[in-house]
């Protein structure tokens, strides 16, 4: 038994090189012919028997592809005598087998479920191909790792040593890492970790001479460094690369090759344009007939291709790793062909022939519609208006006007030339007359349009907050002569006595000091008491000094005020409206005022001072809500000289996207007014310390803030979403 040691692992170009050997003339004397391909299970392995008419003199050459998982066997001087190219096996790991003959060479391609290795041997006229079993965990491995896991652990799987590690630069600027393995049975696991490419070689030791780090930056490839290290019973090789790159790997006997190249964007590259999704193939033919080339693609894709008799000519092409659907498109474009697909059947013919066929089909359909009898059908509408729906069906026909064939300006959108429609607003019905196929289309359209419109509840919350603070300090200073008030020496026997009196205010303290009766406090030297807007009285302290010898007095009053206030106004209008329908809600006062009409008469007009919410919602397919908002918050201001009151307006106009049931702040206004005022007697008020008796100070702060919150809620059948 001979093990085939040719295993190929291609990552970036997962393709079958179908028929890449060229188109050669058939040999007159073939060594044999393939008569059958069968598959069965034996000892847990999948076995395929390829029966030939004559005993082969040598084993077929072959290779394996990891992605997609395939094994290809080439039989030289052998033809295909089965009469078909596709063999359904569906046995174990094998799906199907493709047998393709080119000249005197035949290739057998085994389509696998998972990548694995194989062994082949000749038993008389039969070539027996044994596939190694694939473990269940191999599905999670990379293609080459699956190959390594599938390799049998036998006496020949002893630990071997890595023979060589080399690096080269290819002609196209790719970096090529070449490994000489100790045995052809060793598989290499290739994985990409971020920007690094990691190669794990199981059951292998690393000689001391290869335990090094190669710096290959000067080669001008994406590869920067290559490091080799021993990790247990395996060797790990780490390839560090830069830029946007791709890699490919393959193994031939004991040599494993990894190529890392830069991804290039070629504007003339065939793969650009439409997104082709077919499996990749390679074609290399000289002067091959187009019909034969289409048959090769049919064998590869398992599609049924019907080729018109008018498809002729030959073609020379070379395509490598191209999706089969793109290759087919290239062939058709080169020969002016077109394609019509029905299921798994492709009809290929010249484009002119296809266009002419399609034109005749359309003309026949139009002629059939002109002869088809008309039918009438009524549609009862539940939610939509019949007149609106009739306008949509006829493309702008006036409501209530019967649209019929031959009428001027007929612009039916969904009806035929002979179709007509009539709306009955009283019963909200629609009557349509047309051919049966158009009636079916109208029925589906009405079913889509006559649906309830979703509704949205919009709640706005307008919060106005006010915070005021004021502080004022004031002084009054004055005095007088009692002799002038009471005559002579005063007449109260007060001479020789001095008195000091305290009081709550200026007059109280003065009268307490004068004793004998009321005292006229007279004028004030300084009259700057504390004062705040909206506050009539505050705290005060008075001191009066009376000199009896001189019959004179001096009084001082200190006053202070402080005010701190907070207020809040919350307005919450809410309204329910249909999707994409504007709604308005307002509440407030209409203020009357007089104005002169053009004829000279006096009339009464009104101004609105209202809280108003204008909103038009739109429900998105994701369930969010787009709101077109206009929010007013007006109040009565000062009266103008013309007798017309001013309106203090706060307004927000915006468009916002809000999630269903979510709340968003769409805007706000913040105002801060601070005042510091000092009233003083000139010069005296500037004297340090004593100057405080000749001035008053007032500080006020007024903060006003308004915020507008919006909450939309889509109303379902059970009510609004909470």
XYZ file of C-alpha atoms in Angstrom:
722
model
C 0.000 0.000 0.000
C 1.335 3.395 -0.990
C 0.515 6.624 0.779
C 0.010 9.619 -1.486
C 2.171 12.298 0.052
C 0.845 15.211 -2.013
C -1.424 17.316 0.224
C -2.259 20.856 -0.821
C -3.769 23.421 1.581
C -4.939 26.636 -0.039
C -6.562 29.262 2.203
C -6.940 32.507 0.293
C -7.738 30.754 -3.009
C -10.147 28.016 -2.081
C -10.718 26.685 -5.584
C -10.593 23.578 -7.670
C -8.092 23.852 -10.504
C -10.616 22.160 -12.761
C -9.216 21.310 -16.153
C -6.146 23.550 -15.738
C -3.959 21.139 -17.693
C -4.974 22.616 -21.075
C -6.903 21.415 -24.012
C -5.071 18.721 -25.914
C -6.084 16.330 -28.595
C -7.418 12.952 -27.530
C -5.001 10.042 -27.770
C -5.925 7.312 -30.167
C -4.664 4.550 -27.862
C -5.837 5.104 -24.241
C -4.547 2.792 -21.532
C -8.022 2.269 -20.094
C -11.327 3.830 -19.118
C -13.082 4.532 -15.821
C -16.185 2.356 -15.691
C -17.545 3.118 -12.192
C -16.899 4.983 -8.958
C -18.426 3.585 -5.761
C -18.016 4.296 -2.062
C -18.474 2.332 1.171
C -17.302 2.271 4.805
C -14.730 -0.184 6.096
C -13.254 -0.244 9.600
C -14.460 3.275 10.385
C -12.847 4.708 7.223
C -14.404 5.824 3.942
C -13.219 3.782 0.955
C -13.796 4.533 -2.738
C -13.323 2.023 -5.530
C -12.530 3.354 -8.998
C -13.060 0.510 -11.499
C -11.070 0.719 -14.750
C -11.290 -1.364 -17.909
C -7.581 -2.187 -17.697
C -5.156 -2.494 -14.824
C -3.284 0.802 -14.338
C 0.487 0.672 -14.496
C 0.927 3.354 -11.830
C -0.977 5.146 -9.094
C -2.823 8.315 -10.116
C -1.171 11.575 -9.176
C -3.234 13.799 -6.933
C -3.502 16.544 -4.416
C -5.863 17.670 -1.657
C -7.545 21.044 -1.158
C -8.622 22.180 2.279
C -11.170 24.894 1.481
C -13.394 23.630 -0.039
C -12.474 20.143 1.122
C -11.604 18.131 -1.992
C -9.244 15.440 -3.252
C -8.272 15.383 -6.936
C -6.825 12.307 -8.689
C -5.413 12.545 -12.219
C -5.422 9.407 -14.428
C -3.118 9.682 -17.440
C -4.176 7.952 -20.691
C -7.576 7.164 -19.185
C -11.019 8.120 -20.505
C -14.471 8.383 -18.900
C -16.659 5.468 -19.943
C -19.473 5.997 -17.413
C -21.516 8.300 -19.675
C -21.890 10.883 -16.905
C -19.632 13.191 -14.957
C -21.397 13.412 -11.564
C -21.577 10.475 -9.149
C -23.704 10.807 -6.005
C -21.977 8.931 -3.158
C -23.185 10.483 0.129
C -21.178 8.028 2.163
C -19.528 9.196 5.383
C -17.233 12.122 4.641
C -17.739 11.947 0.857
C -20.526 13.886 -0.817
C -20.070 13.465 -4.568
C -17.441 12.649 -7.166
C -16.879 14.546 -10.435
C -15.258 12.688 -13.328
C -14.040 15.119 -15.997
C -12.177 14.074 -19.129
C -9.935 16.392 -21.133
C -8.254 14.680 -24.055
C -6.602 11.479 -22.867
C -6.460 12.602 -19.237
C -9.285 12.164 -16.701
C -9.575 13.809 -13.311
C -11.658 12.410 -10.441
C -12.576 15.096 -7.889
C -13.927 13.874 -4.516
C -16.071 16.508 -2.798
C -15.691 16.035 0.979
C -17.491 17.372 4.022
C -14.252 17.906 5.940
C -10.636 17.969 4.844
C -8.592 14.840 5.437
C -5.677 12.825 4.029
C -5.911 9.734 1.858
C -4.088 6.600 0.772
C -4.355 4.930 -2.626
C -3.372 1.508 -3.938
C -3.921 -0.591 -7.024
C -5.817 -3.868 -6.720
C -5.931 -5.376 -10.192
C -8.148 -3.156 -12.348
C -9.312 -1.166 -9.324
C -7.795 1.885 -7.632
C -8.780 1.878 -3.953
C -8.723 5.259 -2.193
C -8.928 5.135 1.618
C -9.756 8.349 3.492
C -8.494 8.858 6.998
C -11.315 9.283 9.570
C -12.009 12.835 10.731
C -12.438 13.415 14.469
C -15.516 15.332 15.642
C -13.379 18.149 16.986
C -11.744 18.725 13.643
C -14.650 20.837 12.482
C -13.458 23.625 14.741
C -9.872 23.485 13.455
C -8.281 25.242 10.564
C -8.041 23.215 7.346
C -4.460 22.109 7.875
C -5.124 21.425 11.542
C -7.957 19.107 10.512
C -5.508 17.270 8.298
C -3.073 16.895 11.182
C -5.793 15.681 13.540
C -7.002 13.175 10.977
C -3.565 11.632 10.495
C -3.363 8.203 12.146
C -1.136 7.746 15.134
C 0.940 4.739 14.204
C 4.424 3.540 14.547
C 5.449 5.763 11.649
C 4.224 8.861 13.570
C 7.273 9.145 15.774
C 8.669 12.501 16.787
C 10.780 13.948 13.978
C 13.063 16.959 13.747
C 12.515 20.036 11.630
C 15.208 19.991 8.967
C 15.305 23.559 7.690
C 13.642 26.981 7.907
C 14.193 29.424 5.051
C 12.746 32.675 3.703
C 12.577 33.973 0.126
C 11.048 36.873 -1.754
C 8.919 35.989 -4.764
C 8.857 37.901 -8.040
C 5.532 39.537 -7.154
C 6.828 40.849 -3.806
C 5.382 38.142 -1.537
C 7.263 36.678 1.399
C 7.715 32.905 1.184
C 8.514 30.846 4.290
C 9.775 27.348 3.401
C 9.844 24.539 5.992
C 11.546 21.190 5.491
C 9.617 18.750 7.678
C 11.035 15.561 9.085
C 8.252 13.454 7.597
C 5.510 13.808 5.002
C 3.000 12.495 7.556
C 3.355 15.617 9.718
C 0.587 18.192 9.340
C 0.973 21.894 10.022
C -1.687 23.937 11.828
C -1.892 27.477 10.399
C -3.758 30.102 12.413
C -3.930 33.874 12.227
C -3.687 35.681 15.572
C -4.302 39.381 14.952
C -1.466 40.545 12.705
C 0.595 37.412 13.382
C 0.569 34.118 11.502
C 1.273 31.130 13.758
C 2.424 27.713 12.459
C 2.191 24.779 14.903
C 4.040 21.598 13.883
C 3.101 18.636 16.126
C 5.393 15.724 16.982
C 8.429 17.723 15.907
C 11.586 18.937 17.614
C 13.520 22.096 16.782
C 17.301 21.784 16.412
C 19.435 24.337 18.191
C 20.626 25.809 14.917
C 17.042 26.751 13.953
C 16.058 28.302 17.298
C 16.493 31.852 16.130
C 14.669 34.994 15.104
C 14.978 36.076 11.481
C 14.670 39.788 10.666
C 13.563 39.941 7.022
C 12.475 43.579 6.887
C 15.047 44.407 4.207
C 13.392 42.024 1.727
C 10.548 44.492 1.201
C 7.676 42.075 1.847
C 4.826 42.216 4.389
C 6.794 39.763 6.557
C 8.934 41.500 9.175
C 10.231 38.770 11.485
C 10.115 34.961 11.755
C 10.582 33.318 15.164
C 10.905 29.592 15.884
C 10.551 28.057 19.361
C 10.025 24.654 20.942
C 6.805 24.222 22.950
C 6.506 20.754 24.395
C 6.266 18.186 21.613
C 5.518 20.789 18.972
C 7.380 23.551 17.176
C 5.760 26.986 16.951
C 6.801 29.389 14.215
C 5.474 32.959 14.489
C 5.408 35.146 11.386
C 4.908 38.856 12.065
C 3.619 40.923 9.137
C 2.506 44.522 8.625
C -0.122 46.180 6.482
C -3.164 44.597 4.854
C -2.062 41.153 3.744
C -3.311 37.696 2.844
C -1.655 34.304 2.988
C -1.746 30.924 1.279
C -0.183 27.629 2.336
C 0.463 24.275 0.711
C 2.435 21.120 1.425
C 4.255 18.914 -1.063
C 5.875 15.792 0.334
C 8.110 17.033 3.200
C 8.103 20.671 2.146
C 5.581 23.111 3.616
C 5.335 26.584 2.047
C 3.550 29.688 3.367
C 3.278 32.797 1.212
C 2.281 36.199 2.638
C 1.490 38.931 0.135
C 0.009 42.413 0.223
C -3.642 42.759 -0.746
C -3.808 44.839 -3.878
C -6.799 46.740 -5.242
C -6.620 46.432 -9.001
C -9.191 48.542 -10.832
C -8.978 46.162 -13.797
C -9.343 43.031 -11.685
C -12.042 40.713 -12.945
C -13.395 39.975 -9.471
C -14.586 43.545 -9.028
C -18.105 44.597 -9.964
C -21.020 42.377 -8.912
C -20.598 40.178 -5.871
C -19.934 36.735 -7.291
C -20.528 33.900 -4.837
C -19.777 30.755 -6.867
C -16.996 28.356 -6.044
C -13.687 29.258 -7.653
C -12.224 27.417 -10.603
C -9.302 27.740 -13.001
C -9.615 27.421 -16.780
C -6.798 27.343 -19.340
C -7.880 26.538 -22.898
C -6.620 27.283 -26.391
C -9.250 27.671 -29.119
C -11.949 25.683 -27.340
C -15.496 25.640 -28.640
C -17.895 27.715 -26.575
C -20.417 24.883 -26.370
C -17.768 22.544 -24.951
C -16.640 25.203 -22.482
C -20.211 25.632 -21.257
C -20.414 21.867 -20.797
C -17.280 21.959 -18.611
C -18.876 24.613 -16.386
C -22.080 22.575 -16.235
C -20.124 19.543 -15.027
C -18.427 21.662 -12.372
C -21.550 23.401 -11.038
C -24.097 20.560 -11.398
C -26.376 23.029 -13.216
C -28.487 22.002 -16.203
C -27.457 24.177 -19.141
C -29.544 24.403 -22.306
C -27.544 25.948 -25.149
C -29.228 27.473 -28.183
C -28.326 26.133 -31.632
C -27.165 29.635 -32.580
C -24.324 29.540 -30.010
C -21.155 28.926 -32.035
C -17.529 29.942 -32.159
C -14.359 29.213 -30.230
C -12.613 30.949 -27.368
C -9.131 31.112 -25.877
C -8.975 31.978 -22.196
C -6.926 31.605 -19.040
C -8.723 32.161 -15.738
C -7.209 31.371 -12.366
C -9.150 31.200 -9.105
C -12.261 32.918 -10.515
C -15.798 32.262 -9.214
C -17.644 30.066 -11.679
C -20.538 32.506 -12.057
C -18.073 35.262 -12.948
C -16.282 32.962 -15.395
C -19.636 32.191 -17.037
C -20.437 35.913 -17.254
C -17.043 36.612 -18.860
C -17.628 33.911 -21.470
C -21.095 35.216 -22.295
C -19.893 38.826 -22.546
C -17.046 37.798 -24.821
C -19.412 36.035 -27.245
C -22.431 38.342 -26.905
C -24.557 35.763 -25.091
C -27.323 36.148 -22.537
C -28.791 33.862 -19.902
C -32.191 33.087 -18.470
C -32.355 31.017 -15.268
C -35.243 28.869 -14.095
C -34.450 26.901 -10.942
C -31.344 24.845 -11.741
C -31.742 25.205 -15.503
C -29.762 27.847 -17.412
C -30.827 28.771 -20.934
C -27.959 30.397 -22.841
C -28.478 32.066 -26.210
C -27.372 35.222 -28.064
C -28.709 38.387 -26.460
C -30.588 39.417 -29.592
C -32.373 36.093 -29.615
C -33.315 36.400 -25.943
C -34.513 39.978 -26.380
C -36.587 39.030 -29.401
C -38.103 36.118 -27.498
C -38.926 38.319 -24.517
C -40.417 40.977 -26.804
C -42.693 38.430 -28.450
C -43.800 37.126 -25.049
C -44.677 40.655 -23.901
C -46.555 41.406 -27.124
C -48.499 38.191 -26.765
C -49.325 39.043 -23.148
C -50.471 42.543 -24.137
C -52.626 41.144 -26.927
C -54.123 38.650 -24.502
C -54.999 41.435 -22.075
C -56.745 43.324 -24.880
C -58.957 40.319 -25.607
C -59.491 39.090 -22.061
C -63.039 39.666 -20.745
C -63.547 42.307 -18.059
C -64.846 41.636 -14.577
C -66.160 43.931 -11.861
C -65.434 43.611 -8.172
C -66.357 45.705 -5.141
C -64.041 46.339 -2.222
C -65.327 47.390 1.197
C -62.799 49.663 2.858
C -62.452 49.711 6.630
C -59.880 52.394 7.379
C -58.926 54.198 4.164
C -61.260 56.581 2.337
C -62.566 55.313 -0.970
C -61.995 58.644 -2.735
C -58.361 58.830 -1.558
C -57.651 55.257 -2.608
C -59.256 55.818 -6.005
C -56.913 58.773 -6.554
C -53.937 56.550 -5.796
C -55.139 53.807 -8.151
C -55.761 56.169 -11.049
C -52.727 58.386 -10.561
C -54.489 61.632 -9.724
C -57.993 61.271 -11.121
C -60.467 63.559 -9.385
C -62.528 61.887 -6.653
C -65.911 60.678 -7.796
C -64.982 60.637 -11.492
C -65.271 57.284 -13.206
C -62.030 56.346 -14.979
C -62.606 54.324 -18.130
C -60.783 53.323 -21.288
C -60.556 55.983 -23.926
C -61.061 58.925 -21.586
C -58.672 61.824 -22.012
C -56.010 62.122 -19.394
C -56.303 58.505 -18.313
C -53.279 57.839 -16.105
C -54.057 54.523 -14.474
C -51.195 53.356 -12.307
C -52.381 49.874 -11.404
C -55.131 49.246 -13.951
C -54.999 48.151 -17.563
C -55.947 50.418 -20.449
C -59.527 49.161 -20.277
C -59.751 49.291 -16.487
C -61.937 51.711 -14.544
C -62.617 52.505 -10.887
C -65.450 54.259 -9.055
C -65.615 55.370 -5.418
C -68.801 55.475 -3.313
C -68.162 57.846 -0.359
C -71.479 57.088 1.378
C -70.699 53.395 1.941
C -66.909 53.819 1.601
C -66.735 51.222 -1.159
C -64.560 50.950 -4.243
C -65.809 49.397 -7.493
C -63.126 48.234 -9.929
C -63.651 46.868 -13.438
C -60.683 45.220 -15.149
C -59.208 41.922 -16.302
C -58.838 39.192 -13.626
C -55.052 39.509 -13.265
C -55.325 43.244 -12.580
C -58.166 42.672 -10.115
C -55.911 40.320 -8.156
C -53.168 42.959 -8.094
C -55.652 45.632 -6.938
C -56.950 43.316 -4.211
C -53.423 42.798 -2.862
C -52.760 46.519 -3.030
C -55.956 47.371 -1.145
C -55.110 44.732 1.458
C -51.791 46.496 2.041
C -53.196 50.030 2.091
C -56.468 49.523 3.990
C -54.887 49.052 7.402
C -55.354 51.011 10.644
C -52.882 53.814 11.132
C -50.870 53.561 14.317
C -51.356 56.316 16.836
C -48.963 58.153 19.078
C -49.559 59.908 22.381
C -47.239 62.873 22.833
C -46.792 64.348 26.267
C -44.919 67.601 26.742
C -43.802 68.840 30.132
C -42.784 72.487 30.427
C -41.091 73.290 33.730
C -40.496 76.919 34.710
C -38.488 77.525 37.881
C -37.775 80.891 39.544
C -35.339 81.597 42.361
C -35.051 85.141 43.770
C -32.820 86.558 46.467
C -32.458 90.143 47.790
C -30.580 91.850 50.601
C -30.562 95.563 51.574
C -28.860 97.573 54.352
C -29.851 101.204 55.039
C -29.303 104.081 57.497
C -31.150 107.222 58.688
C -29.315 109.926 60.610
C -30.882 113.119 61.988
C -31.171 115.502 65.009
C -32.942 118.600 66.371
C -33.136 121.511 68.963
C -35.809 121.066 71.667
C -35.727 124.744 72.638
C -36.954 125.709 69.246
C -39.731 123.140 69.589
C -40.857 123.885 73.216
C -39.828 127.511 73.670
C -37.182 129.023 76.024
C -35.261 126.479 77.972
C -37.759 123.798 77.276
C -39.736 124.159 80.488
C -39.233 120.603 81.614
C -36.311 121.014 84.048
C -34.147 118.827 81.977
C -31.008 120.917 82.152
C -27.916 119.170 83.430
C -29.116 115.695 82.443
C -27.953 113.584 79.448
C -29.998 110.614 78.226
C -29.553 107.742 75.727
C -32.581 105.865 74.448
C -33.067 102.806 72.186
C -36.030 102.155 69.974
C -37.408 100.079 67.183
C -37.276 102.976 64.762
C -36.081 106.532 64.425
C -39.163 108.289 65.912
C -39.594 105.850 68.795
C -36.045 106.272 70.044
C -36.204 110.079 69.807
C -39.441 110.344 71.817
C -38.051 108.022 74.469
C -35.000 110.243 74.920
C -36.987 113.497 75.094
C -39.296 112.249 77.906
C -41.517 115.244 78.648
C -43.698 114.717 75.551
C -43.665 114.085 71.842
C -40.694 115.367 69.955
C -40.676 116.575 66.420
C -37.800 114.637 64.901
C -37.373 117.280 62.273
C -35.309 116.664 59.144
C -32.751 113.925 58.484
C -29.153 114.484 57.617
C -29.102 111.090 55.878
C -32.296 109.325 54.742
C -31.221 106.059 53.013
C -33.357 103.300 54.579
C -33.239 99.653 53.349
C -35.724 98.814 50.598
C -36.496 95.799 48.389
C -39.037 95.456 45.598
C -42.163 93.714 46.833
C -41.191 94.006 50.506
C -42.761 96.759 52.641
C -41.010 96.336 55.985
C -37.871 94.834 57.365
C -35.897 94.919 60.607
C -34.616 98.179 62.130
C -32.658 99.366 65.168
C -32.627 103.010 66.433
C -30.419 104.929 68.868
C -31.124 108.451 70.207
C -28.761 110.597 72.311
C -30.230 113.636 74.210
C -28.088 116.424 75.698
C -30.184 118.290 78.265
C -27.642 121.085 78.753
C -27.826 122.007 75.120
C -31.441 120.901 74.667
C -30.406 119.020 71.482
C -30.640 115.392 70.365
C -29.043 113.102 67.719
C -30.835 109.985 66.358
C -29.533 107.038 64.247
C -31.591 104.266 62.630
C -30.119 101.120 60.986
C -32.457 98.971 58.834
C -31.957 95.644 57.025
C -34.033 93.505 54.677
C -33.509 90.076 53.097
C -35.885 88.161 50.817
C -35.505 84.619 49.405
C -38.171 83.106 47.172
C -38.584 79.988 45.010
C -41.350 79.195 42.569
C -42.154 76.489 40.019
C -44.729 76.227 37.224
C -45.271 72.881 35.511
C -47.387 72.703 32.363
C -48.091 69.291 30.826
C -50.095 69.289 27.591
C -50.651 65.901 25.979
C -52.343 64.883 22.746
C -52.992 61.691 20.736
C -52.715 61.707 16.952
C -52.304 59.288 14.068
C -48.973 58.540 12.462
C -47.800 61.415 10.213
C -50.826 63.545 11.156
C -50.364 66.978 12.722
C -52.090 67.703 16.047
C -52.544 70.975 17.937
C -53.505 71.521 21.558
C -53.551 74.911 23.316
C -54.838 76.522 26.477
C -54.652 80.128 27.662
C -56.233 83.561 27.429
C -57.367 85.825 24.638
C -56.676 89.439 25.586
C -59.058 92.048 24.085
C -57.808 95.428 22.944
C -59.178 98.261 20.847
C -57.963 99.123 17.396
C -59.002 101.472 14.640
C -60.408 99.964 11.487
C -59.546 101.393 8.032
C -62.937 103.110 7.927
C -62.194 104.929 11.180
C -64.398 102.792 13.400
C -63.106 101.342 16.630
C -63.140 97.568 16.851
C -62.115 95.018 19.427
C -59.379 92.563 18.554
C -57.898 89.729 20.545
C -54.376 88.543 21.200
C -53.583 85.003 22.266
C -51.489 84.352 25.330
C -51.606 80.570 25.337
C -49.694 77.388 26.005
C -49.669 75.551 22.653
C -48.225 72.260 21.403
C -48.034 71.568 17.637
C -46.666 68.115 16.799
C -46.515 65.815 13.764
C -45.184 62.308 14.641
C -43.681 59.735 12.302
C -43.164 56.149 13.466
C -39.985 54.581 12.056
C -39.744 50.892 11.064
C -37.580 50.300 14.153
C -40.377 51.550 16.424
C -38.863 54.938 17.252
C -40.734 58.201 16.721
C -39.645 61.270 14.729
C -41.365 64.400 16.064
C -41.785 67.721 14.274
C -42.432 70.040 17.237
C -43.512 73.616 17.813
C -44.005 74.507 21.496
C -45.286 77.940 22.662
C -45.449 79.249 26.221
C -46.836 82.792 26.138
C -47.881 85.129 28.950
C -49.219 88.688 29.260
C -46.510 91.306 29.450
C -46.533 95.037 30.037
C -49.112 97.336 28.503
C -47.706 99.463 25.700
C -48.408 103.122 25.049
C -50.882 102.220 22.300
C -53.013 100.276 24.738
C -52.052 96.936 23.236
C -50.583 94.482 25.763
C -47.186 92.952 25.079
C -46.907 89.168 24.919
C -43.926 87.491 26.577
C -43.168 84.522 24.323
C -41.106 81.386 24.837
C -41.028 79.112 21.784
C -39.153 76.007 20.589
C -39.385 74.651 17.022
C -37.380 71.514 16.289
C -37.330 67.977 14.880
C -36.105 65.150 17.083
C -35.875 61.340 17.031
C -37.021 59.707 20.291
C -37.326 56.046 21.196
C -40.784 54.738 21.990
C -41.627 55.613 25.598
C -38.406 57.583 26.064
C -38.104 61.122 27.369
C -35.831 63.756 25.923
C -35.132 67.391 26.776
C -35.639 69.267 23.519
C -34.542 72.681 24.813
C -34.440 75.165 27.640
C -33.902 78.815 28.538
C -31.871 79.990 31.521
C -31.804 83.599 32.715
C -29.803 85.081 35.583
C -30.187 88.733 36.616
C -27.916 90.095 39.366
C -27.976 93.665 40.708
C -25.650 95.411 43.167
C -26.737 98.973 44.060
C -25.109 101.453 46.475
C -26.807 104.754 47.473
C -24.543 107.131 49.447
C -23.765 110.706 50.407
C -20.914 111.996 48.251
C -17.500 112.081 49.927
C -18.885 111.053 53.352
C -19.988 107.662 52.063
C -16.437 106.922 50.918
C -14.848 107.437 54.341
C -13.666 104.070 55.731
C -15.862 102.554 58.486
C -17.665 105.832 59.290
C -18.795 106.033 55.669
C -21.247 103.166 56.305
C -23.423 105.693 58.210
C -23.875 107.662 55.008
C -24.884 104.985 52.481
C -27.220 102.058 51.817
C -26.450 98.846 49.802
C -28.852 96.563 47.972
C -28.062 93.196 46.292
C -30.604 91.194 44.270
C -30.369 87.971 42.224
C -33.177 86.644 40.014
C -32.778 83.232 38.314
C -35.341 81.952 35.820
C -35.137 78.624 33.995
C -37.439 76.833 31.563
C -37.031 73.224 30.338
C -39.198 71.371 27.809
C -39.483 67.569 28.035
C -41.117 65.396 25.353
C -42.304 61.784 25.769
C -43.878 59.960 22.776
C -45.667 56.640 23.295
C -46.882 54.457 20.438
C -50.363 53.182 21.215
C -50.796 49.467 20.660
C -54.003 47.450 20.757
C -53.682 47.284 24.531
C -53.101 51.011 24.915
C -49.985 53.176 25.127
C -46.677 51.610 25.998
C -45.820 52.433 29.607
